[in-house]
Coordinates of C-alpha atoms in Angstrom, one line a residue:
X22 CA 143.6 290.5 330.5
X23 CA 142.9 286.5 331.0
X24 CA 139.7 287.2 333.4
X25 CA 138.6 289.6 330.4
X26 CA 139.0 286.7 328.0
X27 CA 137.2 284.3 330.4
X28 CA 134.6 286.6 330.2
X29 CA 133.8 286.9 326.8
X30 CA 134.2 283.1 326.1
X31 CA 131.1 282.8 329.1
X32 CA 129.2 285.5 326.7
X33 CA 130.0 283.8 324.0
X34 CA 129.2 280.7 324.8
X35 CA 125.5 281.8 326.2
X36 CA 124.7 283.2 322.7
X37 CA 125.2 280.6 321.3
X38 CA 123.6 278.0 323.5
X39 CA 120.8 281.2 323.6
X40 CA 120.7 280.7 319.5
X41 CA 120.9 277.2 319.5
X42 CA 117.4 276.8 321.6
X43 CA 115.9 279.3 319.9
X44 CA 116.6 277.6 316.6
X45 CA 115.0 274.3 318.5
X46 CA 111.6 275.8 319.4
X47 CA 111.5 277.2 316.1
X48 CA 112.1 274.2 314.6
X49 CA 109.3 272.5 317.4
X50 CA 106.8 275.1 316.6
X51 CA 103.9 274.6 314.7
X52 CA 103.2 275.8 311.6
X53 CA 100.3 278.5 310.8
X54 CA 97.2 277.5 308.5
X55 CA 97.7 279.1 305.6
X56 CA 93.9 278.7 304.1
X57 CA 93.1 282.3 304.6
X58 CA 95.9 283.2 302.1
X59 CA 94.8 280.9 299.5
X60 CA 91.2 281.9 300.2
X61 CA 91.7 285.7 300.2
X62 CA 93.9 286.1 297.5
X63 CA 91.9 283.3 295.0
X64 CA 95.2 281.4 294.7
X65 CA 92.6 277.9 294.5
X66 CA 90.7 278.8 291.7
X67 CA 90.9 277.0 288.5
X68 CA 89.6 279.5 286.4
X69 CA 92.1 281.2 283.5
X70 CA 93.5 284.5 284.5
X71 CA 91.4 287.4 282.4
X72 CA 93.3 288.4 278.9
X73 CA 93.6 292.3 279.1
X74 CA 95.7 292.2 276.0
X75 CA 93.2 294.3 274.2
X76 CA 93.0 297.1 276.7
X77 CA 96.4 297.1 277.3
X78 CA 97.2 297.5 273.4
X79 CA 94.9 300.2 273.2
X80 CA 96.1 302.2 276.0
X81 CA 99.8 301.6 274.1
X82 CA 98.4 302.7 271.9
X83 CA 97.2 306.0 272.7
X84 CA 99.9 306.5 274.7
X85 CA 102.0 306.7 271.5
X86 CA 99.9 308.8 268.8
X87 CA 98.3 311.3 271.7
X88 CA 101.0 311.7 274.7
X89 CA 104.0 310.9 273.5
X90 CA 104.6 313.4 270.6
X91 CA 104.2 316.4 272.8
X92 CA 106.1 314.8 275.3
X93 CA 109.0 314.0 273.0
X94 CA 108.7 317.3 271.9
X95 CA 109.3 319.4 274.7
X96 CA 111.5 316.8 276.8
X97 CA 109.0 316.6 279.6
X98 CA 111.4 313.2 280.9
X99 CA 114.3 315.6 281.3
X100 CA 112.3 317.5 283.8
X101 CA 110.3 314.9 285.8
X102 CA 113.6 311.8 284.7
X103 CA 109.8 309.7 284.1
X104 CA 110.4 307.7 281.3
X105 CA 107.4 305.5 280.2
X106 CA 108.3 302.5 277.9
X107 CA 105.9 299.6 276.6
X108 CA 106.9 297.5 279.0
X109 CA 105.9 299.3 281.6
X110 CA 102.3 300.3 280.2
X111 CA 102.0 296.1 279.9
X112 CA 103.7 295.4 283.5
X113 CA 101.6 294.2 286.1
X114 CA 100.6 295.6 289.6
X115 CA 104.2 295.6 292.0
X116 CA 104.8 295.4 295.3
X117 CA 107.8 297.0 296.9
X118 CA 108.9 296.2 300.5
X119 CA 110.7 298.9 302.2
X120 CA 112.3 299.0 305.2
X121 CA 115.2 298.9 308.2
X122 CA 116.9 295.7 308.1
X123 CA 115.8 292.4 309.3
X124 CA 112.5 293.7 310.2
X125 CA 111.8 290.8 308.0
X126 CA 110.8 291.9 304.6
X127 CA 112.3 288.8 303.0
X128 CA 110.5 286.4 305.2
X129 CA 106.5 288.0 304.9
X130 CA 107.8 287.6 300.9
X131 CA 108.3 284.1 301.4
X132 CA 104.8 283.6 303.3
X133 CA 103.2 284.8 301.3
X134 CA 104.3 282.9 298.5
X135 CA 104.6 279.8 300.7
X136 CA 108.4 279.7 299.9
X137 CA 109.6 278.4 303.2
X138 CA 111.7 275.6 303.1
X139 CA 111.7 275.5 299.2
X140 CA 114.5 276.3 297.0
X141 CA 112.6 279.1 295.9
X142 CA 113.1 280.9 299.4
X143 CA 114.6 284.4 299.9
X144 CA 117.8 284.0 302.3
X145 CA 117.1 285.4 305.7
X146 CA 118.2 286.3 308.9
X147 CA 118.8 288.3 311.6
X148 CA 121.9 290.4 310.0
X149 CA 121.5 292.4 307.1
X150 CA 120.9 289.6 304.4
X151 CA 119.4 291.4 301.6
X152 CA 121.9 293.4 299.7
X153 CA 120.4 294.1 296.4
X154 CA 117.1 295.1 295.2
X155 CA 115.3 291.3 294.4
X156 CA 112.4 291.7 291.8
X157 CA 110.4 288.2 292.0
X158 CA 108.5 287.5 288.9
X159 CA 106.3 284.5 287.4
X160 CA 108.0 282.4 285.2
X161 CA 107.9 278.7 284.1
X162 CA 110.6 277.3 286.0
X163 CA 113.0 278.5 289.1
X164 CA 115.1 281.0 287.4
X165 CA 117.7 284.3 288.4
X166 CA 118.6 286.5 286.1
X167 CA 120.7 289.0 285.6
X168 CA 120.4 292.6 286.6
X169 CA 122.2 293.7 283.2
X170 CA 120.1 291.2 281.7
X171 CA 116.8 292.4 282.7
X172 CA 117.9 296.3 281.8
X173 CA 118.7 295.2 278.5
X174 CA 116.1 293.5 277.9
X175 CA 112.8 296.2 276.5
X176 CA 110.3 293.6 276.8
X177 CA 110.4 293.7 280.3
X178 CA 109.5 297.5 282.4
X179 CA 113.5 297.6 283.6
X180 CA 115.1 299.0 281.1
X181 CA 115.5 302.2 282.0
X182 CA 117.5 301.3 285.6
X183 CA 120.9 301.2 282.9
X184 CA 121.0 304.9 283.9
X185 CA 121.7 303.8 287.6
X186 CA 125.0 302.1 286.2
X187 CA 126.4 299.0 286.0
X188 CA 127.3 299.2 290.3
X189 CA 123.4 298.8 290.3
X190 CA 122.6 296.3 288.2
X191 CA 125.1 294.1 289.8
X192 CA 122.6 294.5 292.9
X193 CA 119.7 293.8 290.9
X194 CA 118.7 290.4 290.8
X195 CA 115.3 288.9 289.0
X196 CA 114.1 285.9 290.2
X197 CA 111.1 283.8 288.0
X198 CA 109.3 281.6 290.0
X199 CA 106.6 279.3 288.9
X200 CA 103.4 280.7 291.5
X201 CA 99.9 281.5 290.7
X202 CA 100.2 284.6 292.8
X203 CA 102.9 285.9 291.0
X204 CA 101.4 285.6 287.6
X205 CA 99.3 288.5 288.6
X206 CA 101.8 290.6 290.5
X207 CA 105.1 291.5 291.0
X208 CA 107.2 291.7 294.8
X209 CA 109.9 294.1 294.7
X210 CA 112.3 293.0 297.5
X211 CA 114.8 296.1 299.0
X212 CA 118.3 296.1 300.7
X213 CA 117.3 297.0 304.7
X214 CA 117.8 300.7 305.6
X215 CA 120.9 301.1 307.7
X216 CA 121.5 304.3 309.2
X217 CA 125.2 304.1 309.5
X218 CA 126.0 303.6 306.4
X219 CA 126.6 306.8 304.0
X220 CA 124.5 306.3 301.0
X221 CA 128.3 307.0 298.4
X222 CA 129.5 303.5 300.1
X223 CA 127.0 301.7 298.7
X224 CA 128.5 302.4 295.5
X225 CA 125.4 303.7 293.8
X226 CA 122.9 306.4 293.9
X227 CA 120.5 304.7 296.5
X228 CA 117.8 306.6 297.1
X229 CA 116.9 307.0 293.2
X230 CA 117.1 303.7 292.7
X231 CA 114.1 304.0 295.6
X232 CA 112.3 306.6 293.8
X233 CA 112.1 304.8 290.5
X234 CA 110.3 302.0 292.2
X235 CA 108.5 303.8 294.3
X236 CA 107.4 306.2 291.2
X237 CA 106.0 302.6 289.7
X238 CA 105.3 301.2 292.6
X239 CA 101.1 300.1 293.4
X240 CA 101.0 299.0 296.9
X241 CA 104.2 300.1 298.9
X242 CA 104.7 298.0 302.4
X243 CA 106.5 300.1 304.9
X244 CA 107.8 297.3 307.3
X245 CA 109.1 297.9 310.7
X246 CA 109.8 296.0 314.2
X247 CA 109.1 296.5 317.3
X248 CA 113.2 296.6 318.0
X249 CA 114.0 299.3 314.7
X250 CA 111.5 302.4 315.3
X251 CA 114.1 305.1 315.6
X252 CA 114.2 307.5 312.5
X253 CA 117.2 308.1 311.0
X254 CA 118.0 310.3 308.4
X255 CA 117.8 307.5 305.7
X256 CA 114.7 306.8 306.7
X257 CA 113.7 310.2 306.7
X258 CA 114.9 310.7 303.2
X259 CA 113.2 307.8 302.2
X260 CA 109.5 309.4 303.6
X261 CA 110.5 312.7 301.6
X262 CA 110.9 310.5 298.6
X263 CA 107.0 308.8 299.2
X264 CA 106.0 312.6 299.7
X265 CA 102.6 312.3 297.0
X266 CA 102.2 308.9 297.1
X267 CA 100.1 308.3 300.4
X268 CA 97.1 306.7 299.0
X269 CA 99.7 303.7 298.3
X270 CA 101.8 303.5 301.4
X271 CA 100.6 300.5 304.4
X272 CA 102.7 300.7 307.6
X273 CA 103.8 297.2 308.7
X274 CA 104.4 296.6 312.0
X275 CA 105.7 293.5 311.9
X276 CA 106.7 290.7 314.9
X277 CA 104.0 291.3 316.9
X278 CA 103.4 288.3 318.9
X279 CA 106.6 289.0 320.5
X280 CA 105.7 291.6 322.9
X281 CA 102.7 291.1 325.8
X282 CA 99.2 293.6 325.2
X283 CA 100.6 296.5 327.3
X284 CA 104.4 296.6 325.4
X285 CA 102.5 296.1 322.2
X286 CA 99.9 299.4 323.1
X287 CA 103.4 301.2 323.7
X288 CA 105.1 299.9 321.0
X289 CA 102.2 301.4 318.6
X290 CA 102.6 304.5 320.0
X291 CA 105.8 304.9 319.5
X292 CA 106.2 303.8 315.9
X293 CA 103.5 307.2 315.3
X294 CA 104.9 309.2 317.3
X295 CA 108.2 308.6 315.4
X296 CA 106.4 309.1 311.8
X297 CA 104.4 311.6 312.6
X298 CA 106.9 314.2 311.4
X299 CA 107.0 312.4 308.7
X300 CA 103.9 311.8 307.2
X301 CA 102.3 315.7 306.6
X302 CA 98.8 314.5 305.6
X303 CA 95.4 314.5 307.1
X304 CA 94.2 311.2 307.0
X305 CA 97.8 308.8 308.0
X306 CA 98.8 305.6 306.0
X307 CA 96.4 302.4 307.2
X308 CA 99.2 300.5 310.0
X309 CA 99.0 296.5 309.8
X310 CA 99.6 294.6 313.4
X311 CA 100.5 290.9 313.3
X312 CA 103.3 288.6 312.6
X313 CA 104.2 287.6 308.9
X314 CA 105.9 284.5 308.7
X315 CA 104.9 280.5 308.7
X316 CA 105.7 279.8 312.2
X317 CA 102.2 279.5 314.6
X318 CA 101.7 282.6 317.0
X319 CA 102.9 282.8 320.0
X320 CA 100.5 281.2 323.5
X321 CA 99.1 284.0 325.1
X322 CA 98.8 286.6 322.7
X323 CA 96.1 288.4 320.5
X324 CA 95.7 285.6 317.8
X325 CA 92.4 286.5 316.6
X326 CA 93.2 290.1 316.2
X327 CA 97.1 289.6 314.4
X328 CA 94.5 286.8 311.9
X329 CA 92.4 289.9 311.1
X330 CA 94.9 292.1 310.7
X331 CA 96.6 289.7 308.2
X332 CA 93.4 289.1 306.5
X333 CA 92.8 292.9 305.4
X334 CA 95.9 292.9 304.1
X335 CA 95.3 290.1 302.3
X336 CA 92.3 292.2 301.1
X337 CA 94.2 295.5 300.1
X338 CA 97.2 293.0 298.1
X339 CA 94.4 291.8 296.3
X340 CA 92.2 295.1 295.8
X341 CA 95.1 296.5 294.2
X342 CA 95.3 292.9 292.1
X343 CA 91.5 293.5 291.2
X344 CA 92.0 297.0 290.0
X345 CA 95.2 296.6 287.6
X346 CA 93.6 297.8 285.0
X347 CA 91.7 301.1 286.2
X348 CA 94.8 301.6 288.0
X349 CA 97.5 301.6 284.9
X350 CA 94.7 304.1 283.2
X351 CA 94.5 306.6 285.8
X352 CA 98.7 306.4 285.7
X353 CA 98.6 307.2 282.2
X354 CA 96.0 310.3 282.1
X355 CA 98.3 311.5 285.3
X356 CA 101.5 311.2 283.3
X357 CA 99.6 313.2 280.1
X358 CA 98.0 316.3 282.8
X359 CA 101.8 316.8 283.9
X360 CA 102.9 316.7 280.5
X361 CA 99.5 319.2 279.2
X362 CA 101.1 321.3 282.1
X363 CA 104.7 321.1 281.0
X364 CA 103.7 322.0 276.9
X365 CA 101.8 324.7 278.1
X366 CA 104.3 326.5 280.3
X367 CA 107.0 326.2 277.8
X368 CA 105.0 327.5 275.4
X369 CA 104.7 330.2 277.7
X370 CA 107.7 330.7 278.7
X371 CA 108.7 330.8 274.7
X372 CA 105.5 333.4 273.8
X373 CA 106.8 336.0 276.7
X374 CA 110.5 335.7 275.3
X375 CA 109.6 336.4 271.5
X376 CA 107.3 339.4 273.3
X377 CA 110.0 340.8 275.2
X378 CA 113.4 340.1 272.4
X379 CA 113.6 343.8 270.3
X380 CA 116.4 344.0 267.4
X381 CA 118.6 345.1 270.1
X382 CA 118.0 343.3 273.3
X383 CA 120.2 340.3 274.3
X384 CA 118.7 337.3 273.7
X385 CA 120.3 335.7 276.6
X386 CA 119.8 338.4 279.5
X387 CA 116.1 338.5 278.4
X388 CA 116.0 335.2 278.9
X389 CA 117.6 334.9 282.4
X390 CA 115.5 337.4 283.3
X391 CA 112.6 335.6 283.2
X392 CA 113.6 332.2 284.5
X393 CA 114.7 334.0 287.5
X394 CA 111.3 335.3 288.2
X395 CA 108.5 334.2 286.5
X396 CA 106.0 335.9 288.8
X397 CA 107.4 339.0 287.4
X398 CA 105.7 337.9 283.5
X399 CA 102.9 336.0 284.7
X400 CA 104.7 332.9 283.8
X401 CA 102.5 330.9 286.0
X402 CA 99.6 332.6 286.6
X403 CA 98.7 333.0 282.9
X404 CA 98.5 329.4 282.5
X405 CA 96.0 329.1 285.6
X406 CA 94.1 331.6 284.3
X407 CA 93.7 330.6 280.2
X408 CA 93.4 326.9 280.9
X409 CA 91.8 324.3 283.0
X410 CA 94.9 323.8 285.0
X411 CA 94.7 323.3 289.1
X412 CA 97.6 325.1 291.1
X413 CA 98.0 322.4 293.3
X414 CA 99.5 320.0 290.0
X415 CA 102.2 322.9 289.0
X416 CA 105.7 322.2 289.0
X417 CA 108.0 323.7 291.0
X418 CA 109.1 327.3 289.4
X419 CA 113.0 326.4 290.4
X420 CA 112.8 322.9 288.1
X421 CA 112.6 325.6 285.3
X422 CA 116.1 327.0 285.5
X423 CA 117.5 323.6 285.8
X424 CA 115.4 322.5 282.7
X425 CA 116.1 326.1 280.7
X426 CA 119.7 325.6 281.6
X427 CA 120.7 321.9 279.5
X428 CA 117.5 322.9 277.1
X429 CA 118.0 326.8 275.0
X430 CA 114.9 328.0 274.8
X431 CA 115.4 328.2 271.1
X432 CA 115.1 324.6 270.6
X433 CA 111.1 324.9 271.0
X434 CA 108.5 325.9 268.8
X435 CA 105.1 327.4 270.1
X436 CA 101.7 325.2 270.9
X437 CA 100.5 326.9 267.6
X438 CA 103.2 325.6 265.4
X439 CA 103.1 322.0 266.3
X440 CA 100.4 320.9 264.0
X441 CA 100.1 319.2 260.7
X442 CA 97.7 318.7 258.1
X443 CA 97.5 314.6 258.9
X444 CA 98.5 314.0 261.9
X445 CA 96.8 317.1 264.0
X446 CA 97.6 319.1 266.5
X447 CA 99.9 317.7 269.7
X448 CA 98.0 319.8 272.4
X449 CA 94.6 318.6 270.4
X450 CA 95.8 315.0 270.6
X451 CA 96.5 315.1 274.1
X452 CA 93.8 316.9 275.4
X453 CA 91.0 314.5 273.8
X454 CA 93.1 312.2 275.2
X455 CA 92.7 313.0 279.0
X456 CA 89.0 314.2 278.3
X457 CA 87.7 311.2 276.2
X458 CA 89.1 308.4 275.1
X459 CA 91.4 307.3 278.3
X460 CA 88.1 308.0 279.9
X461 CA 85.9 306.0 277.8
X462 CA 88.6 303.1 277.9
X463 CA 88.1 303.2 281.4
X464 CA 84.3 303.4 281.7
X465 CA 84.6 300.8 278.9
X466 CA 85.9 298.0 281.9
X467 CA 83.2 298.1 283.9
X468 CA 80.3 298.1 281.3
X469 CA 82.5 295.3 279.2
X470 CA 82.7 296.7 276.3
X471 CA 85.4 295.6 273.3
X472 CA 87.5 299.0 274.5
X473 CA 89.9 297.8 270.8
X474 CA 87.6 299.9 268.8
X475 CA 87.3 303.8 269.6
X476 CA 84.0 305.1 269.4
X477 CA 84.1 308.0 267.2
X478 CA 80.8 309.4 268.0
X479 CA 83.1 310.4 271.5
X480 CA 86.5 310.9 270.3
X481 CA 85.9 312.7 266.9
X482 CA 88.6 310.8 265.4
X483 CA 87.3 311.2 262.3
X484 CA 87.2 315.5 262.6
X485 CA 89.3 317.7 261.6
X486 CA 91.6 319.0 264.3
X487 CA 91.6 322.0 265.4
X488 CA 93.8 324.8 266.9
X489 CA 92.9 327.1 269.4
X490 CA 96.5 328.6 270.4
X491 CA 96.5 330.1 266.3
X492 CA 96.4 333.2 265.9
X493 CA 94.0 334.1 263.3

């Protein structure tokens, strides 16, 4: 027993001495030049940031007048669980950091913003340090905002997070920092994935919260390091949630200067081997290999390669910032297309229900038969045949079983009845937004026109709306 105790003491002293040596080395290590960050992200330019108020107000008006009425009438939010707020329309691009614990997510944010050794820096360490979802935003001075305050502020884009409960809001924190980069983008740091911890032990629906941020992120950095390449259940679930967002995913192999060339090649191959079953796309996401922290690269490593990789990532980030409005308009248009398809499907379900009902029919049994086997009644095939809808945009048939389980079909009206003399037809308005108004707003950005005033020659805003679904 004494021998075992003595061995433990020796091991502890060795670990402590090794840790002290590491700390001494890190203190003496030269700091990396940051000029490439400031140049690539244009942080030293004195020109005022562009004022996009007119464009965003026009986009907000199109959403409220042409898209939201149909969205609310057919309860689209209960199908997709994605409610668009004014704060989300006017928000800055969001960059989301995901990955296992202690791979350098918080350190990378500190490095990009130059927060090391300042009172603004995020806490980092070798152990799991980030237990909260941390949102870094711009502000006139350093300020910490509690999650319950962020969710209660309708001017921000985080009010929908209230649905995840008070336990989650206690794990949500906002930090305002007076930094020029944060005038153009918002960073979100997330808790590291720990495979031996069950989701319910977090006290809130972790995967659902991640999905909320994933749906709203313009760029998603999934960070790994050479010691954490294994894929467990929680990471596998996370990649399933990222399906369909492959264009926004960037894989980062961090701490690459810790490895010799041959070992780095093996680790790079092992990373692809681990992720291959999780990313089922023809073109894999871009992978950046470097070390994102303020200390200089270690000697005898591929400094030029790592620096080029870092600059390439910064250019990627800057591109997302520069394309902010284009991405926002495209997002609203994609949302409008999904709302339109949902309304057409509900209308088809309702029309089929009315056609099959007789005086002696049991309405509940008739509609149950339709919902259980929509292909028998050509629900989805009719939508594809009669409307300009791609089969790849159609929602899952099973989702409508749950949707109609909480929303009786009798609560809805046919699209032909969703018209008024003054307001026009809901369907006509959303189709005009998809095919004319939003593309016109997008085109005005490149031409430098004033998008505040609509072009009635193209949008036909003076015409009396026509109802294509009205029976004559």
